[in-house]
Short mmCIF file of C-alpha atoms and ligand atoms in Angstrom, two decimals:
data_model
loop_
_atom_site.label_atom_id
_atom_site.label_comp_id
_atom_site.label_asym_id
_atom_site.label_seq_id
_atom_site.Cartn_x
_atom_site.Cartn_y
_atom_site.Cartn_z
CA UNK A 1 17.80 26.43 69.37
CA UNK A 2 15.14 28.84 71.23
CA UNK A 3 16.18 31.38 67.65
CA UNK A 4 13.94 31.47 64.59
CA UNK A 5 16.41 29.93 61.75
CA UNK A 6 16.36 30.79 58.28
CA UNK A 7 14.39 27.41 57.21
CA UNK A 8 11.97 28.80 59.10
CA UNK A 9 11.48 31.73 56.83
CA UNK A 10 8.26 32.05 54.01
CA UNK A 11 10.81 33.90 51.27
CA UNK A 12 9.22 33.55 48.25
CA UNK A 13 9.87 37.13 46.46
CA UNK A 14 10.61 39.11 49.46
CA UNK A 15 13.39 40.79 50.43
CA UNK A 16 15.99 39.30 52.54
CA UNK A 17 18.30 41.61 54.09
CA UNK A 18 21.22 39.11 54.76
CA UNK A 19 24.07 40.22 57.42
CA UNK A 20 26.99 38.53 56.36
CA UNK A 21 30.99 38.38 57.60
CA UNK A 22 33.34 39.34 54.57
CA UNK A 23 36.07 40.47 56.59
CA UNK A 24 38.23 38.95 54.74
CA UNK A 25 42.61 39.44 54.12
CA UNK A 26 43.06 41.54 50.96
CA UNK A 27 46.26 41.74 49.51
CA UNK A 28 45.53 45.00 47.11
CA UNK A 29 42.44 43.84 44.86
CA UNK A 30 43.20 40.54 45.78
CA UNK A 31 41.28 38.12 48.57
CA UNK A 32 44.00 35.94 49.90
CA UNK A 33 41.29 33.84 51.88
CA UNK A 34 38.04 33.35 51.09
CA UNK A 35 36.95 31.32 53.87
CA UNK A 36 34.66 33.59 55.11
CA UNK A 37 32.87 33.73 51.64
CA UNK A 38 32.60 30.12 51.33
CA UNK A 39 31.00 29.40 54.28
CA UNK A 40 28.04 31.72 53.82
CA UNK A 41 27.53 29.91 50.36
CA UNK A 42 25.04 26.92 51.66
CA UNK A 43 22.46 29.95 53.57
CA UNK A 44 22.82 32.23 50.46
CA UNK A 45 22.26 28.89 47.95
CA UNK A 46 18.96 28.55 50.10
CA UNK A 47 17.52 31.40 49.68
CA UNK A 48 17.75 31.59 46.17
CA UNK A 49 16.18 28.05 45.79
CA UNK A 50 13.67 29.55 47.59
CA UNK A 51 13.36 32.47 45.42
CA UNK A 52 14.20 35.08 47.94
CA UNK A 53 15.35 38.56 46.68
CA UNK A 54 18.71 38.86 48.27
CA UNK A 55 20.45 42.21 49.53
CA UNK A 56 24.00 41.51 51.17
CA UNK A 57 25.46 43.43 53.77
CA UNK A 58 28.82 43.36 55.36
CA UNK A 59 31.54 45.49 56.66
CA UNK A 60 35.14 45.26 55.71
CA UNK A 61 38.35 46.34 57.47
CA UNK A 62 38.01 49.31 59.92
CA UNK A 63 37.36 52.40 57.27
CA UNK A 64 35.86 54.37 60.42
CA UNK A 65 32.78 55.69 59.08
CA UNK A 66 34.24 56.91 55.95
CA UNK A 67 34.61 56.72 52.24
CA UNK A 68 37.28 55.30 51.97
CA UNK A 69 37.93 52.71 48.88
CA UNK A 70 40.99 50.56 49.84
CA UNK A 71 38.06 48.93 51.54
CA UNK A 72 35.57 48.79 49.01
CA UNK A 73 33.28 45.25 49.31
CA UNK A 74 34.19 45.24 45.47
CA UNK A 75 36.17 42.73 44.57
CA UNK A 76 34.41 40.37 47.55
CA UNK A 77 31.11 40.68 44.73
CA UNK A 78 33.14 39.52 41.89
CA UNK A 79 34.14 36.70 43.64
CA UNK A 80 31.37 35.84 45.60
CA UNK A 81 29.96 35.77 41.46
CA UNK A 82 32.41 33.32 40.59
CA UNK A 83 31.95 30.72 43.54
CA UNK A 84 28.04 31.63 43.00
CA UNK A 85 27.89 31.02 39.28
CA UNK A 86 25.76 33.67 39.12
CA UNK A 87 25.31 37.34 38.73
CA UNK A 88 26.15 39.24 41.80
CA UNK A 89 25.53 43.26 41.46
CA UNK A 90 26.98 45.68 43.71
CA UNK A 91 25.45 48.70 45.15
CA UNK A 92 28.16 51.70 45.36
CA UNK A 93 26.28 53.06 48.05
CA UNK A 94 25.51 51.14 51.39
CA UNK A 95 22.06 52.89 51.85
CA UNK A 96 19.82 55.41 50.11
CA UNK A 97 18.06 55.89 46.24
CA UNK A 98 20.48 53.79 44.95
CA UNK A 99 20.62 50.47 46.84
CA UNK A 100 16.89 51.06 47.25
CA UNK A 101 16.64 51.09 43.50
CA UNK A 102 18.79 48.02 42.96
CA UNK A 103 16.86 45.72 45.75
CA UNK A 104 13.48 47.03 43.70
CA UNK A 105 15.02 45.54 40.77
CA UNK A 106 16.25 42.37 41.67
CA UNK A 107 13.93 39.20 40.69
CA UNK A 108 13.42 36.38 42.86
CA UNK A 109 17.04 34.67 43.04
CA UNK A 110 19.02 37.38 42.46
CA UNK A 111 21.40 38.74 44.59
CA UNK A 112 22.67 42.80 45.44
CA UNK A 113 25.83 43.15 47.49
CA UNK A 114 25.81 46.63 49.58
CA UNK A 115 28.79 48.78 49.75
CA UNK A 116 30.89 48.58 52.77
CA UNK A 117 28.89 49.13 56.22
CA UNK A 118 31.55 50.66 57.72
CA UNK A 119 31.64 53.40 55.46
CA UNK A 120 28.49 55.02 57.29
CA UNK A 121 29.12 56.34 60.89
CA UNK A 122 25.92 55.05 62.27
CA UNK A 123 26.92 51.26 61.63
CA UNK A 124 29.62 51.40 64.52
CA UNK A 125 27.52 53.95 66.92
CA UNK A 126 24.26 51.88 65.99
CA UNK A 127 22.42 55.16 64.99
CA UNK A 128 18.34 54.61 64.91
CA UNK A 129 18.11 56.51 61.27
CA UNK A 130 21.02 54.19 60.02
CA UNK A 131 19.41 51.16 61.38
CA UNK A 132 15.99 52.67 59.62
CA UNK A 133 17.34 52.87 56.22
CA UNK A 134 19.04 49.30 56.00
CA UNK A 135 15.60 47.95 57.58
CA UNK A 136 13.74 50.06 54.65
CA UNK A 137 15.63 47.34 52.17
CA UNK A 138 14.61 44.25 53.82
CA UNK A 139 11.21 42.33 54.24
CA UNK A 140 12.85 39.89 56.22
CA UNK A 141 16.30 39.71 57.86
CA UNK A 142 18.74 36.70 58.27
CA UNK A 143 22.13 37.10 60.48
CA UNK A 144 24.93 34.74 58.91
CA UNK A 145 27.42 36.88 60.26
CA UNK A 146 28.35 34.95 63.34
CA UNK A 147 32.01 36.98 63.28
CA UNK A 148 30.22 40.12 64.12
CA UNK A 149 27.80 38.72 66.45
CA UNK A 150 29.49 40.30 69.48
CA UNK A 151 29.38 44.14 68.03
CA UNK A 152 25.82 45.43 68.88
CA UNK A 153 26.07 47.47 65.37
CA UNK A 154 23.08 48.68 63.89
CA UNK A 155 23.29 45.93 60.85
CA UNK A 156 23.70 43.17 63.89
CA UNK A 157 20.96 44.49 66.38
CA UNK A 158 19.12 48.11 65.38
CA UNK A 159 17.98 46.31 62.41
CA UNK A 160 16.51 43.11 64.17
CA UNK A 161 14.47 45.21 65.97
CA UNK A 162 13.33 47.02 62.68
CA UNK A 163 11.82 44.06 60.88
CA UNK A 164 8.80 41.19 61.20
CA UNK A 165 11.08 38.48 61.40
CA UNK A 166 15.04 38.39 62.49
CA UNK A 167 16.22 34.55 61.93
CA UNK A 168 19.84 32.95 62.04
CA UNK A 169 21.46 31.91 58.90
CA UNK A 170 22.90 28.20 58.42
CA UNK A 171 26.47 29.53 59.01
CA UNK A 172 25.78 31.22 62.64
CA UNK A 173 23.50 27.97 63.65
CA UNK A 174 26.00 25.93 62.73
CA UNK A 175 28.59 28.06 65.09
CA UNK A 176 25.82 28.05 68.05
CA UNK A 177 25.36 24.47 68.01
CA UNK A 178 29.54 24.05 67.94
CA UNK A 179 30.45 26.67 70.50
CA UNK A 180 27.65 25.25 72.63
CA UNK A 181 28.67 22.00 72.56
CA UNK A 182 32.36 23.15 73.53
CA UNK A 183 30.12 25.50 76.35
CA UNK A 184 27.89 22.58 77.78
CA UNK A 185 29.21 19.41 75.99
CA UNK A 186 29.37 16.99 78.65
CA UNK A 187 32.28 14.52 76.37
CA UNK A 188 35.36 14.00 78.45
CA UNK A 189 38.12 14.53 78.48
CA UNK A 190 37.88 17.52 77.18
CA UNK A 191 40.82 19.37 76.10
CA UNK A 192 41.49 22.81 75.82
CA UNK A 193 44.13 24.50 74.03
CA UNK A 194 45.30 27.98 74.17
CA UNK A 195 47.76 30.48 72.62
CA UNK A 196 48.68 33.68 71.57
CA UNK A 197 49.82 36.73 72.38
CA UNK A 198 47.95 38.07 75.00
CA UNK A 199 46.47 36.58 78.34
CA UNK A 200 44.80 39.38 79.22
CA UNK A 201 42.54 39.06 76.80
CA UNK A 202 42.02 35.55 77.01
CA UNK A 203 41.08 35.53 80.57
CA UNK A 204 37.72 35.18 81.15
CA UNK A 205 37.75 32.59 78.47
CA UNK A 206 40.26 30.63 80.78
CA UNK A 207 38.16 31.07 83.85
CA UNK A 208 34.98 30.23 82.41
CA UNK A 209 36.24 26.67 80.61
CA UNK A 210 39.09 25.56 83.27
CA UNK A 211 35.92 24.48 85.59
CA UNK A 212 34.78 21.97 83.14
CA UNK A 213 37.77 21.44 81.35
CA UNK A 214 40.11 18.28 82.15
CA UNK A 215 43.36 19.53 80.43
CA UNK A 216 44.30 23.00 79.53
CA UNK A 217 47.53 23.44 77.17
CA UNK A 218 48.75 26.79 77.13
CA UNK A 219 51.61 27.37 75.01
CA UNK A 220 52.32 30.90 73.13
CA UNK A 221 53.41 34.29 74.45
CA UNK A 222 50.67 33.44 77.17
CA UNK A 223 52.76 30.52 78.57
CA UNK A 224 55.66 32.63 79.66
CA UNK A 225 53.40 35.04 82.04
CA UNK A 226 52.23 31.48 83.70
CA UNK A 227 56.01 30.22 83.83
CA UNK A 228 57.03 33.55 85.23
CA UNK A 229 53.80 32.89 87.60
CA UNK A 230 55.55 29.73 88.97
CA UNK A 231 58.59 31.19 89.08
CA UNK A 232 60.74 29.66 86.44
CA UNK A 233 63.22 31.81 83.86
CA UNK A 234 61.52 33.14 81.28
CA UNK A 235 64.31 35.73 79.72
CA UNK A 236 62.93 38.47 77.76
CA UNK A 237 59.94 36.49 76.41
CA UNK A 238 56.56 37.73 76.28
CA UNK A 239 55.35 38.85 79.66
CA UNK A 240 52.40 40.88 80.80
CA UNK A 241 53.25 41.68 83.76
CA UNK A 242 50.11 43.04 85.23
CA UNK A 243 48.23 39.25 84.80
CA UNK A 244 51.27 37.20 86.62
CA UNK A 245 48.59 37.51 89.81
CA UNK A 246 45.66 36.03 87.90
CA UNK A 247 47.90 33.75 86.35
CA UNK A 248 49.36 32.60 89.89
CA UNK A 249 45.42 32.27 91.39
CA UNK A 250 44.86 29.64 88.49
CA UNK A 251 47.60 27.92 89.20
CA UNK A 252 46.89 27.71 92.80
CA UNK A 253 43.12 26.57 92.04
CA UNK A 254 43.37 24.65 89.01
CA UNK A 255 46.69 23.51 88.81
CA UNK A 256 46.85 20.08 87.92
CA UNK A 257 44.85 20.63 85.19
CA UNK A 258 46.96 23.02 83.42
CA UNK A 259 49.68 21.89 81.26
CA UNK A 260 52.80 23.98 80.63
CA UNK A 261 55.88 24.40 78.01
CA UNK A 262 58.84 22.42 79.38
CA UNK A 263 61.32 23.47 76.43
CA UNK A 264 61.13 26.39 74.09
CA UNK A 265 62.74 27.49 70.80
CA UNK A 266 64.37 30.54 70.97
CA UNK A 267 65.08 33.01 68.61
CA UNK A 268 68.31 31.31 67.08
CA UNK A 269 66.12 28.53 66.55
CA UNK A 270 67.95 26.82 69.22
CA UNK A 271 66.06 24.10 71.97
CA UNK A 272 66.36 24.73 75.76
CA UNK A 273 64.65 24.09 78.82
CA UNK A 274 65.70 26.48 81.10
CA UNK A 275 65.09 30.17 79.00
CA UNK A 276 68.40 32.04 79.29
CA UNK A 277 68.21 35.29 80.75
CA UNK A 278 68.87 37.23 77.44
CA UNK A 279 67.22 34.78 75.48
CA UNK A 280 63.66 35.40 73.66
CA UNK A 281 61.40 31.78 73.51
CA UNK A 282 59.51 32.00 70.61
CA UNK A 283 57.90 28.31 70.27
CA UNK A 284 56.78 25.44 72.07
CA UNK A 285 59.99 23.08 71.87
CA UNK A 286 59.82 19.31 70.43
CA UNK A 287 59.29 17.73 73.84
CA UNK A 288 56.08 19.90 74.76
CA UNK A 289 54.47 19.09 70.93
CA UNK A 290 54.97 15.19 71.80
CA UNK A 291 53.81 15.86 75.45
CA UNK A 292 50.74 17.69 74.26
CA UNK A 293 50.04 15.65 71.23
CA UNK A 294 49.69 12.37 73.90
CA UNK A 295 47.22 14.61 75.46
CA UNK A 296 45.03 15.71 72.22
CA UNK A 297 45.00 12.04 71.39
CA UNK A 298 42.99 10.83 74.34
CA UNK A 299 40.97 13.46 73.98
CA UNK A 300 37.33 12.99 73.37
CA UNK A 301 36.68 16.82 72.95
CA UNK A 302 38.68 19.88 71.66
CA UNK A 303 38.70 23.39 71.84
CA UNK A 304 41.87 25.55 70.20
CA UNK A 305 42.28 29.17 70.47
CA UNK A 306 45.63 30.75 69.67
CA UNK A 307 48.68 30.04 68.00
CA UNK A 308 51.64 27.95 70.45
CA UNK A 309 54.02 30.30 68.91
CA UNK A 310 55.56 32.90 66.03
CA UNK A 311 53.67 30.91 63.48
CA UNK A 312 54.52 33.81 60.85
CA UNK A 313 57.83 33.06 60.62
CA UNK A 314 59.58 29.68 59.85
CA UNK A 315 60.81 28.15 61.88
CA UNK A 316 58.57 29.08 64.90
CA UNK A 317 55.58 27.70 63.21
CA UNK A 318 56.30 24.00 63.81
CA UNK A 319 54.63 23.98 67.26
CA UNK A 320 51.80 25.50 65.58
CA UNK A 321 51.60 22.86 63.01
CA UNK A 322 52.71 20.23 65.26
CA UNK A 323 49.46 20.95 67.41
CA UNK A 324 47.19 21.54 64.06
CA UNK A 325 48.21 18.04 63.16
CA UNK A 326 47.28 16.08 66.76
CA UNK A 327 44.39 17.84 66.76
CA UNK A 328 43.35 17.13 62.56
CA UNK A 329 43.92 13.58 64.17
CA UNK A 330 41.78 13.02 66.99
CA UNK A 331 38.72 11.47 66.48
CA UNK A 332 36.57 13.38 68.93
CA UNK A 333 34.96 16.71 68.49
CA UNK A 334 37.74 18.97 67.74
CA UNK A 335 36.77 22.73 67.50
CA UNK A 336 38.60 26.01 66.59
CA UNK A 337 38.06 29.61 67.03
CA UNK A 338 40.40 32.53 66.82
CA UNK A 339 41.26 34.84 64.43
CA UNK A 340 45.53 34.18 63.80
CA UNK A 341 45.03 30.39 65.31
CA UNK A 342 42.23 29.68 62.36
CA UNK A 343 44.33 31.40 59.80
CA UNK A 344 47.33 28.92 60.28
CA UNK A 345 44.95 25.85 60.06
CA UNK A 346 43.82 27.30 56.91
CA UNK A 347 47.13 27.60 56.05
CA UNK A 348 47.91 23.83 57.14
CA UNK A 349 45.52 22.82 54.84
CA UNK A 350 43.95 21.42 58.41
CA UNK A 351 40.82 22.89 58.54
CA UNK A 352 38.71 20.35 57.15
CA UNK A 353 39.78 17.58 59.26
CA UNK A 354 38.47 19.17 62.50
CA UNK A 355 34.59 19.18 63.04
CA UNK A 356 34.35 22.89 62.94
CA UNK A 357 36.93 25.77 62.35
CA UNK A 358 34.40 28.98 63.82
CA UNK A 359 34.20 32.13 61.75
CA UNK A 360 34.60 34.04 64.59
CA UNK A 361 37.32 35.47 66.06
CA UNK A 362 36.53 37.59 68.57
CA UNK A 363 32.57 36.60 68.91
CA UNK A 364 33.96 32.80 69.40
CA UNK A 365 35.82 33.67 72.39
CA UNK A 366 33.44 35.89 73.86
CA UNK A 367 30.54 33.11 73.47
CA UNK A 368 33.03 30.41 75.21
CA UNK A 369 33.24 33.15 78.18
CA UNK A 370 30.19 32.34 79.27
CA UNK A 371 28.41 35.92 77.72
CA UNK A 372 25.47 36.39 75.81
CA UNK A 373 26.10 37.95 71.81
CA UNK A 374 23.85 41.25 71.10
CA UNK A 375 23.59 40.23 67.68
CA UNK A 376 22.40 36.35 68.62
CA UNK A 377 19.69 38.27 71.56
CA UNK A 378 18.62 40.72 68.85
CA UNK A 379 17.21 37.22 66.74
CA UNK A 380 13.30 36.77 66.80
CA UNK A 381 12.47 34.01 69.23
CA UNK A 382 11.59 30.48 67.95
P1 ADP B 401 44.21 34.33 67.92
O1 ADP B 401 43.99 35.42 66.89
O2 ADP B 401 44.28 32.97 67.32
O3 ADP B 401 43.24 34.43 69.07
P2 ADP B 401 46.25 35.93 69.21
O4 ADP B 401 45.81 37.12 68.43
O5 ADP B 401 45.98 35.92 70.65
O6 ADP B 401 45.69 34.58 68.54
O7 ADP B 401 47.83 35.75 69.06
C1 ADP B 401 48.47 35.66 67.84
C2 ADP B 401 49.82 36.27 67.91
O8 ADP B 401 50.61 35.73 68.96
C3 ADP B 401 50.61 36.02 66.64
O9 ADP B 401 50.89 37.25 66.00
C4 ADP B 401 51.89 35.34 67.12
O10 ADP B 401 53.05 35.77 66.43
C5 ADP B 401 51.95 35.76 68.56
N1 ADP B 401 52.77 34.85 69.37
C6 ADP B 401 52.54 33.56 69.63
N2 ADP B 401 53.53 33.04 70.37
C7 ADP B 401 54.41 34.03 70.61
C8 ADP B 401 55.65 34.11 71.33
N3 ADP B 401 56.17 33.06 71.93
N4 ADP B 401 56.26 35.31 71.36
C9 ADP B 401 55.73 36.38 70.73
N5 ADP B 401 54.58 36.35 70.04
C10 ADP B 401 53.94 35.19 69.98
MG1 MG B 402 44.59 37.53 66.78
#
């Protein structure tokens, strides 16, 4: 990797302005998955081996550069204290006398957690005097926050440019070297699996892997605009109408390789083939899990994006799960990135069995397009 990494880093009582991603669900108080937090553990566990002075920095929710304390980073310090096992303090305010005053204190090994990013104006609109006071905190800086890699934020690339030395945590080499296997990975086949609601949105990630890919699996509300695309019934299912063009032009160029629903549960929780005209589909059916499971099986590589169907609600989560399983079982490399697609693997109790479940939702699927992520250029070079 052509980016400095945070091994590469003399820490020894400085301090280490760390940009990390705890965007996690809250239920109240309460984080209802922690993922996130866990998997900036091993970079943070570093740094304090290494007696670094650690200030935290994250955003939560979308608070829009205010005050505002149902999203208060909080309760993400307590815990991040528990699965720490040691003492986390928080600073009430994201910049200024105070978190200045905290970081001051802190002794080699200990750890501050800043207040919400979001709750300043210049983190969004990546304001120069922003960026100048978070930079005034740090020695060093390290990016762990691979989930907000694609936001060119002041905490993900005014600061960079503020410091000595900008270096990439454990957590976002890890999702480079993943993601760019999935990118440039030569294994075959290679398998691709999308999802989800919208196609629009997932379009340049379609054009950019259906090159190298050998199989793509689309199942979801995206199916139906590809079904209505070849022509067949597709009742009052998800469409987007304005993408049943670029949907055709695939078809037309790539065809063979893509791989299509051929029966659907609709909202009675009834099995068909042929989608009724009145009828909403709202899973793959039984026949397309088998037929794409055979397909995940000989697969020597993996890449899922987006859930096959309504996974919220039982029973339209069995497609979901049925493809979380094939892919848990293959024994090639099996990656996942997506926001609602990684949150029902967590939910499978899945995640472990693939070789890596990405962070990122939106940064994952912008990297696997093929374009480059502000907060990975803003990284000292190597
Ligand atoms: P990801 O976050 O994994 O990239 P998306 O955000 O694109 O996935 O899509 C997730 C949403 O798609 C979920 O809310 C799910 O209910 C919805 N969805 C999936 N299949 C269908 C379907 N057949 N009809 C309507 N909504 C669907
Ligand atoms: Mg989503």
């Amino acid at each position: 990797m052509p980016k400095l990494s945070v091994n590469d880093l003399a820490v020894e009582g400085r301090l280490v302005l760390v940009r990390v991603d705890y965007n996690v669900p809250l239920d109240g108080a309460r984080i209802t998955d922690d993922a996130r937090i866990q998997a900036t553990l091993p970079t943070l566990r570093l740094l304090k081996a290494r007696g670094a002075r650690l200030v935290l920095c994250a955003h939560l929710g979308r608070p829009k550069g205010k005050v505002d304390l149902r999203y208060t980073l909080r309760p993400v310090a307590e815990h991040l204290e528990r699965l720490l096992d040691a003492n986390v303090g928080f600073s009430p305010k994201t910049v200024g006398p105070v978190a200045a005053e905290m970081a001051a204190r802190l002794a080699p090994g200990g750890v501050v957690l800043l207040e919400n990013l979001r709750f300043q104006p210049g983190e969004e609109s990546n304001d120069p005097e922003f960026s100048r006071q978070l930079a005034s905190l740090a020695d060093v800086y390290v990016d762990d926050a691979f989930g907000a890699a694609h936001r060119a934020h002041a905490s993900t690339v005014g600061v960079p440019a503020l410091v000595p030395q900008a270096a990439a945590g454990l957590l976002m080499e890890r999702e480079l070297e993943y993601l760019g296997r999935v990118l440039h990975g030569s294994e075959r086949p290679f398998v691709v699996i999308l999802g989800g609601a919208k196609i629009g949105d997932k379009l340049p990630l379609i054009a950019h892997l259906v090159p190298r890919a050998d199989h793509l699996l689309i199942g979801g509300g995206m199916a139906y605009t590809f079904l209505k695309a070849q022509g067949k019934p597709i009742g009052g299912s998800l469409l987007q109408a304005d993408f049943v063009a670029a949907a055709k032009e695939l078809l037309h160029e790539f065809g063979g390789k893509f791989v299509l629903p051929t029966d659907h549960v609709l909202e009675d929780a009834t099995v068909v083939q042929d989608i009724p005209e009145a009828a909403k589909a709202l899973d793959i059916g039984p026949a397309t899990r088998d037929a794409f499971a055979r397909i995940i099986a000989g697969a020597r590589m993996v890449f899922w994006n987006g859930p096959m169907g309504m996974f919220e609600k039982s029973p339209f989560d069995q497609g979901t799960l049925a493809v979380a399983r094939a892919v848990a079982a293959s024994t090639g490399l099996t990656v996942a990135g997506g926001g609602d697609s990684v949150a029902a693997l967590h939910a499978s109790g899945l995640a472990d069995r693939l070789s890596h479940v990405s962070t990122g939702g939106g940064a994952s699927l912008e990297f696997l397009s093929g374009d480059t992520l502000p907060g990975v250029a803003a990284l000292t070079e190597k």
